[in-house]
PDB file of C-alpha atoms in Angstrom:
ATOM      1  CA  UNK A 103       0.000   0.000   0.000  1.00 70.00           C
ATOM      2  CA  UNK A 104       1.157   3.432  -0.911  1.00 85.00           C
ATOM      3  CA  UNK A 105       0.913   6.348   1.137  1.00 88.00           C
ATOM      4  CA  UNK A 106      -0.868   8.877   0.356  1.00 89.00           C
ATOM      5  CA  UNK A 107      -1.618  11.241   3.455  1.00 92.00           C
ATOM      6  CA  UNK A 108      -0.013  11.452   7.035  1.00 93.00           C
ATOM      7  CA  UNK A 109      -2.648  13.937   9.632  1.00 95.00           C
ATOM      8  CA  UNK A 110      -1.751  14.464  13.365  1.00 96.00           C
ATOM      9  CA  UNK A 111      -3.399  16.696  15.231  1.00 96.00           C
ATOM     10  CA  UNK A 112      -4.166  17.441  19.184  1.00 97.00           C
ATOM     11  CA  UNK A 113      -6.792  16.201  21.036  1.00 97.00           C
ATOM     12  CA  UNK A 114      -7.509  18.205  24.054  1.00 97.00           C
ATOM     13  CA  UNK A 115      -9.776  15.778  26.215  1.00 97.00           C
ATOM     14  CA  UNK A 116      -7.452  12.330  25.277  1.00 96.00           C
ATOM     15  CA  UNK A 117      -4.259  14.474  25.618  1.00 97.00           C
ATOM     16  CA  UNK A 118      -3.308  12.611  22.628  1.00 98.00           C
ATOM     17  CA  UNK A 119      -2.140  12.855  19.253  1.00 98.00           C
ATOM     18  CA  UNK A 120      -4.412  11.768  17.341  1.00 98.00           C
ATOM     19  CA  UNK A 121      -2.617  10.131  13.773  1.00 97.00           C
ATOM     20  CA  UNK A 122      -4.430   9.805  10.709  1.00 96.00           C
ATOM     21  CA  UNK A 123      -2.929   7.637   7.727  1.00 95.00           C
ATOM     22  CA  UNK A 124      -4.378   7.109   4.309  1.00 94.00           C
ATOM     23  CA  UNK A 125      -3.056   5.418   1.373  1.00 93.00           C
ATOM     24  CA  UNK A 126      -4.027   5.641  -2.110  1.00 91.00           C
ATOM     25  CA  UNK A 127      -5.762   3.000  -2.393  1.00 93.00           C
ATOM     26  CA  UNK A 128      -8.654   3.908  -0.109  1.00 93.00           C
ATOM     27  CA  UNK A 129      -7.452   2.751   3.374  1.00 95.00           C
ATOM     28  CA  UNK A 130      -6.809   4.670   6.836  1.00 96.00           C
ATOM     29  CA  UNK A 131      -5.139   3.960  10.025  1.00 96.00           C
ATOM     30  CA  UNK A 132      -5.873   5.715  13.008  1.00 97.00           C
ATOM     31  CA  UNK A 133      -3.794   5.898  15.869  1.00 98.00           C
ATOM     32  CA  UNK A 134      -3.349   7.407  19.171  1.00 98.00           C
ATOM     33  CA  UNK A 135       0.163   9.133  20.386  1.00 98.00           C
ATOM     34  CA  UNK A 136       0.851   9.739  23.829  1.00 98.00           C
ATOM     35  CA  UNK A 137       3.156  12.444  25.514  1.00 97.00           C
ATOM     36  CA  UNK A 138       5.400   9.488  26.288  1.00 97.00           C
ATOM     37  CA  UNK A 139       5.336   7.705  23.264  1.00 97.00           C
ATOM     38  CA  UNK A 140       5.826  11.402  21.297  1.00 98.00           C
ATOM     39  CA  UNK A 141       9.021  11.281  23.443  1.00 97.00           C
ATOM     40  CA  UNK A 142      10.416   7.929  22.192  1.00 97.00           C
ATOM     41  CA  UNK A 143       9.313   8.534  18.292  1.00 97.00           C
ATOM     42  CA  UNK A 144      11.495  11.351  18.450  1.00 97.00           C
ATOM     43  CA  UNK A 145      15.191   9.911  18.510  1.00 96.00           C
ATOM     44  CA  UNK A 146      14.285   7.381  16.087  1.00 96.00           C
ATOM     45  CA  UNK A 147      13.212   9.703  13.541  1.00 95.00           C
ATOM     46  CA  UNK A 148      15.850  12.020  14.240  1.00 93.00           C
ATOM     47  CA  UNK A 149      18.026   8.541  14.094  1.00 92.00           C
ATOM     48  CA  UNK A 150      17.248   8.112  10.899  1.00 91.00           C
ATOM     49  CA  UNK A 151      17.409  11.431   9.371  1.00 89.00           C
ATOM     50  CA  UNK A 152      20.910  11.369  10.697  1.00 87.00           C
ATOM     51  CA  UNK A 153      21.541   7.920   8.955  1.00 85.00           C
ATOM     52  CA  UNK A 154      20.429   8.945   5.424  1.00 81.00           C
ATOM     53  CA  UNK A 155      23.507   7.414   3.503  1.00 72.00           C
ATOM     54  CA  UNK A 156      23.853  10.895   2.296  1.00 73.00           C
ATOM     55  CA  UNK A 157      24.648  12.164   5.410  1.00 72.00           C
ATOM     56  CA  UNK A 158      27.192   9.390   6.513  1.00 69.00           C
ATOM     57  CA  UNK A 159      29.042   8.995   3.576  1.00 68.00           C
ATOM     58  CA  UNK A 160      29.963  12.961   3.418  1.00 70.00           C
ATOM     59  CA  UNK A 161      29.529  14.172   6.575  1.00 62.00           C
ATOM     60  CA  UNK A 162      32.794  13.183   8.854  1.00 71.00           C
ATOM     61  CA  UNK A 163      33.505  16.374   9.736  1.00 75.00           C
ATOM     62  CA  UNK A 164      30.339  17.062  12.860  1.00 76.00           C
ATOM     63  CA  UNK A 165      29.627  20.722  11.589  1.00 81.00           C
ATOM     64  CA  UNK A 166      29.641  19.593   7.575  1.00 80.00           C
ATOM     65  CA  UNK A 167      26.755  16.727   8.908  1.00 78.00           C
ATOM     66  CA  UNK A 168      25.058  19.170  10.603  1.00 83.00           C
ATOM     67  CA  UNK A 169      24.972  21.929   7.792  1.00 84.00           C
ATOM     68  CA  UNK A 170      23.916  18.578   5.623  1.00 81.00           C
ATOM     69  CA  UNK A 171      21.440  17.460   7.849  1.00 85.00           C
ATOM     70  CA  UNK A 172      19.658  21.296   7.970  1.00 87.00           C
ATOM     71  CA  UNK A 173      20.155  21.998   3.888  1.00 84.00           C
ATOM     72  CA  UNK A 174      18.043  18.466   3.858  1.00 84.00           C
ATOM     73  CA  UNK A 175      15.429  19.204   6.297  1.00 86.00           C
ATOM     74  CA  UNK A 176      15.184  22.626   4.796  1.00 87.00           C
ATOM     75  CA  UNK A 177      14.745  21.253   1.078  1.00 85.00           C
ATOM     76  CA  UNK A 178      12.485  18.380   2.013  1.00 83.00           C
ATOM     77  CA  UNK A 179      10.090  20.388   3.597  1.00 81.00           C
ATOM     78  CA  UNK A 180       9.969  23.054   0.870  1.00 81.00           C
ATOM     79  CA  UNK A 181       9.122  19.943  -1.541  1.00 79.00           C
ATOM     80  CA  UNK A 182       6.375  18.809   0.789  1.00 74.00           C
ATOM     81  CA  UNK A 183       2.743  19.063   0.276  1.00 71.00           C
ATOM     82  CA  UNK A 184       1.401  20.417   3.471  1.00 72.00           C
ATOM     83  CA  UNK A 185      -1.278  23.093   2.218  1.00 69.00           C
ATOM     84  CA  UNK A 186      -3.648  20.494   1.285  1.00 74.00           C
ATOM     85  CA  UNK A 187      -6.117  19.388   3.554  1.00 77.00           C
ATOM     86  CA  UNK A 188      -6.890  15.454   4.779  1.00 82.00           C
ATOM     87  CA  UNK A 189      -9.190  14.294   2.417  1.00 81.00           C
ATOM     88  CA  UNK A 190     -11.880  13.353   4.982  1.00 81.00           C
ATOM     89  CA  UNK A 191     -13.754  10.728   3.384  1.00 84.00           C
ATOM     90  CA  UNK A 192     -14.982   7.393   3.909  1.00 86.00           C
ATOM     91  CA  UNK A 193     -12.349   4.689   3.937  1.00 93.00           C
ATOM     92  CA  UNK A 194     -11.598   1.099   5.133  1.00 94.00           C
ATOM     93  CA  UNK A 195     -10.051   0.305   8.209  1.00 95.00           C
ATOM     94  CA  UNK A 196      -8.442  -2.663   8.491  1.00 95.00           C
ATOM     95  CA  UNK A 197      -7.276  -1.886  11.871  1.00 95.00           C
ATOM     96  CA  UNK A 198     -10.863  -0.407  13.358  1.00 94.00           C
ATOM     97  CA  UNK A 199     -12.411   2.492  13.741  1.00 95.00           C
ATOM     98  CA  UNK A 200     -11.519   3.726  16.891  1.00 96.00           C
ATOM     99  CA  UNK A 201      -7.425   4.814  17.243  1.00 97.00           C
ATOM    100  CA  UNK A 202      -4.982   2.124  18.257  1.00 97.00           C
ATOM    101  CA  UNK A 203      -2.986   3.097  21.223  1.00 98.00           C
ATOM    102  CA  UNK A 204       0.451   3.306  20.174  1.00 98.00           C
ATOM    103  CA  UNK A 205       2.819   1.818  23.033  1.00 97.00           C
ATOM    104  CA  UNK A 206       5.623  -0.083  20.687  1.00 97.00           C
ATOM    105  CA  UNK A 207       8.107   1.617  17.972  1.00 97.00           C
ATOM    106  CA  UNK A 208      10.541   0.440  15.686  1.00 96.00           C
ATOM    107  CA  UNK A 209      12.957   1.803  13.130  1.00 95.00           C
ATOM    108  CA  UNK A 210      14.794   0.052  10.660  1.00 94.00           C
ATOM    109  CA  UNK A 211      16.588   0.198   7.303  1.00 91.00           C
ATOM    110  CA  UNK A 212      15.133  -0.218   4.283  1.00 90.00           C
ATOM    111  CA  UNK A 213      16.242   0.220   0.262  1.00 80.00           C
ATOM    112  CA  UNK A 214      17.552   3.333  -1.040  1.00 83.00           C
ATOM    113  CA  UNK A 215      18.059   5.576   2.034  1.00 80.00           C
ATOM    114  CA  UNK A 216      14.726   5.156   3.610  1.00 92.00           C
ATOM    115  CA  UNK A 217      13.587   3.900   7.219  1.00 93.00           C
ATOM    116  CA  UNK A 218      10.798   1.496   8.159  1.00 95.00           C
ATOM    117  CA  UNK A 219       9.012   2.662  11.295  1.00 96.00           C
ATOM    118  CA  UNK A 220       7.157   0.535  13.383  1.00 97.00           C
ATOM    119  CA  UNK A 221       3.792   1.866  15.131  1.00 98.00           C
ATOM    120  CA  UNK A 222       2.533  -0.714  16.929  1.00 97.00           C
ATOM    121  CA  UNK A 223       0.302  -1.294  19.967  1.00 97.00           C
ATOM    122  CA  UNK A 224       0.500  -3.446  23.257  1.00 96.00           C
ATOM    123  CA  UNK A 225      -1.342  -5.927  21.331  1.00 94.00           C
ATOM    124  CA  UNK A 226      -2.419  -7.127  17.723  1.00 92.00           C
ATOM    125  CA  UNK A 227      -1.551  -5.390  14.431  1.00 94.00           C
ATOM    126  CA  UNK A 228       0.080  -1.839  14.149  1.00 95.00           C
ATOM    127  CA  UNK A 229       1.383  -0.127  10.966  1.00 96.00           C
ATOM    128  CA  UNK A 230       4.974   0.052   9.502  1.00 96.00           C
ATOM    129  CA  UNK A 231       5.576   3.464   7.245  1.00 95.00           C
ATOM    130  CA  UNK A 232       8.236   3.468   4.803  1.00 94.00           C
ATOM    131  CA  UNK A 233       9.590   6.780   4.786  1.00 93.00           C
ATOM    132  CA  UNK A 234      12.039   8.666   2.254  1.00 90.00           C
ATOM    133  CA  UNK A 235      13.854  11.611   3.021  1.00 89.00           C
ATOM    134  CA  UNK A 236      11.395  13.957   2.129  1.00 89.00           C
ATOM    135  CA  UNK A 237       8.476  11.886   3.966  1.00 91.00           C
ATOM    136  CA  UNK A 238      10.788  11.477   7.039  1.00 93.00           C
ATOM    137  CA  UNK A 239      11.522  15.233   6.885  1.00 92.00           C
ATOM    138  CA  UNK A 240       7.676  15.861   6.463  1.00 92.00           C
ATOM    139  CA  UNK A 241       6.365  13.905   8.909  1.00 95.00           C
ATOM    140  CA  UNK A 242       9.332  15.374  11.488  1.00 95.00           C
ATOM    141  CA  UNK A 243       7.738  18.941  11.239  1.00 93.00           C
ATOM    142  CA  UNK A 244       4.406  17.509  11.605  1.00 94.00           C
ATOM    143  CA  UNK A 245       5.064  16.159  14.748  1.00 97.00           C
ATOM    144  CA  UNK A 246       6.675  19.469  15.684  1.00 95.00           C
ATOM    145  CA  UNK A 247       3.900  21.389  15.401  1.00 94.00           C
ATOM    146  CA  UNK A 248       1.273  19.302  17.173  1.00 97.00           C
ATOM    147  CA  UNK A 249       3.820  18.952  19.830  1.00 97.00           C
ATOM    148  CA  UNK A 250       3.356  22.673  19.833  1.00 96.00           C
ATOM    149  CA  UNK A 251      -0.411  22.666  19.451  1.00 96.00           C
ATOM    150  CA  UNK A 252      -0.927  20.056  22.662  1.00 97.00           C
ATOM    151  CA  UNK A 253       1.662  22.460  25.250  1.00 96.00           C
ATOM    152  CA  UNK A 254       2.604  19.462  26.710  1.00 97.00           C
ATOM    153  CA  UNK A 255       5.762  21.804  28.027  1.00 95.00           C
ATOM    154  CA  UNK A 256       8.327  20.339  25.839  1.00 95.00           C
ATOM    155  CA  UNK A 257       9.407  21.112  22.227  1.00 94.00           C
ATOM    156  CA  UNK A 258      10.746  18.508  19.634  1.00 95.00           C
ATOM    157  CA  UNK A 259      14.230  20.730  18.713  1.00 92.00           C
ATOM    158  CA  UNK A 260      16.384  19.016  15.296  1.00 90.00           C
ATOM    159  CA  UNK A 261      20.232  19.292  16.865  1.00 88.00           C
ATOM    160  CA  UNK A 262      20.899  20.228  13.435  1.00 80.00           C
ATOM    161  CA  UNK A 263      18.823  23.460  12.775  1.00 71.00           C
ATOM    162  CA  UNK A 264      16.617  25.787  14.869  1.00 51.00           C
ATOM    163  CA  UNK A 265      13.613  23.865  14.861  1.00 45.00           C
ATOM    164  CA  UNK A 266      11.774  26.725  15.214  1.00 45.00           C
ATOM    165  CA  UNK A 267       7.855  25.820  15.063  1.00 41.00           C
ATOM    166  CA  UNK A 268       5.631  28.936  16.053  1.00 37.00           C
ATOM    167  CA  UNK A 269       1.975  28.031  17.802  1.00 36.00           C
ATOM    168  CA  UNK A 270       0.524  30.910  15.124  1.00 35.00           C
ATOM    169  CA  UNK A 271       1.955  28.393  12.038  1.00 40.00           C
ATOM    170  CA  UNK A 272       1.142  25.233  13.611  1.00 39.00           C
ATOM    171  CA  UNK A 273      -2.365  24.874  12.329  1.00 41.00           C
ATOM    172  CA  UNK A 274      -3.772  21.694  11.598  1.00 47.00           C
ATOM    173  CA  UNK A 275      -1.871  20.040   8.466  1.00 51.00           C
ATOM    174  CA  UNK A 276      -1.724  17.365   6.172  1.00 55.00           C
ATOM    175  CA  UNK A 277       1.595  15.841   4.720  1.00 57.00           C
ATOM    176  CA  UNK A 278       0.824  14.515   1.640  1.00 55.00           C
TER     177      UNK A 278
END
């Protein structure tokens, strides 16, 4: 299955993430990230944008991988798609209806530069999201700015740029 759309947004009376993934062929997961588990995404996804082959094989010198690592970030999110809105129409869930609660992660290598991640709860099926650069980079500032959105008293800062994410830009969007 292909992806097609990646939503997270806040949900004030779960204080939750709530995480909304379609693909193109008509399917949706839905699934529920906690403060905690928001805390333990973060290093692997930062993991792996710091493990792009890219990145390893030119970047010895710390400052040159960091100045790598931000001209990345920067260009994938310029590239990404986030002024659309999540289509918000019926589709199958395989998983349910109602938001699996996220308590298990994973990260692993995959062809060509990209990462597998692992969402997966306590028990029974989760999802695994193949991510390229620019998806990884994408779905980085999404979580940014509904970290931002929920004031859970913490922000999700990149060690390699300013990861500046104001509350006045951080409305809903879609990363498509």
């Amino acid at each position: 299955m292909k992806l097609h759309q990646i939503k997270i947004e806040f949900d004030a009376e779960q204080d939750r993430l709530r995480m909304g993934v379609s693909t193109v062929d008509g399917q949706e997961a839905l699934l529920w990230l906690t403060r905690r588990c928001v805390l333990r995404l973060w290093p692997l996804l930062v993991g792996g944008a710091e493990a792009s082959p890219q990145v390893v094989t030119r970047a010895a010198d710390p400052e040159v991988k960091k100045a790598l690592l931000e001209f990345q970030h920067e260009k994938a999110i310029s590239q990404a798609q986030f002024g659309k809105q999540y289509e918000d129409v019926p589709r199958a869930r395989p998983l349910g209806d109602e938001p699996l609660l996220i308590a298990k992660l994973q990260r692993r290598a995959a062809a060509n530069g990209r990462i597998v991640l692992g969402l997966l709860p306590n028990d029974g099926q989760g999802i695994f999201l193949t991510l390229d650069e620019q998806l990884l980079h994408g779905f980085i500032k999404l979580l940014q700015q509904a970290v931002v959105r929920a004031d859970w008293g913490f922000k999700l800062d990149l060690p390699w740029g300013t990861g500046e994410t104001s509350a006045a830009g951080a409305a809903e969007r879609t990363l498509q």
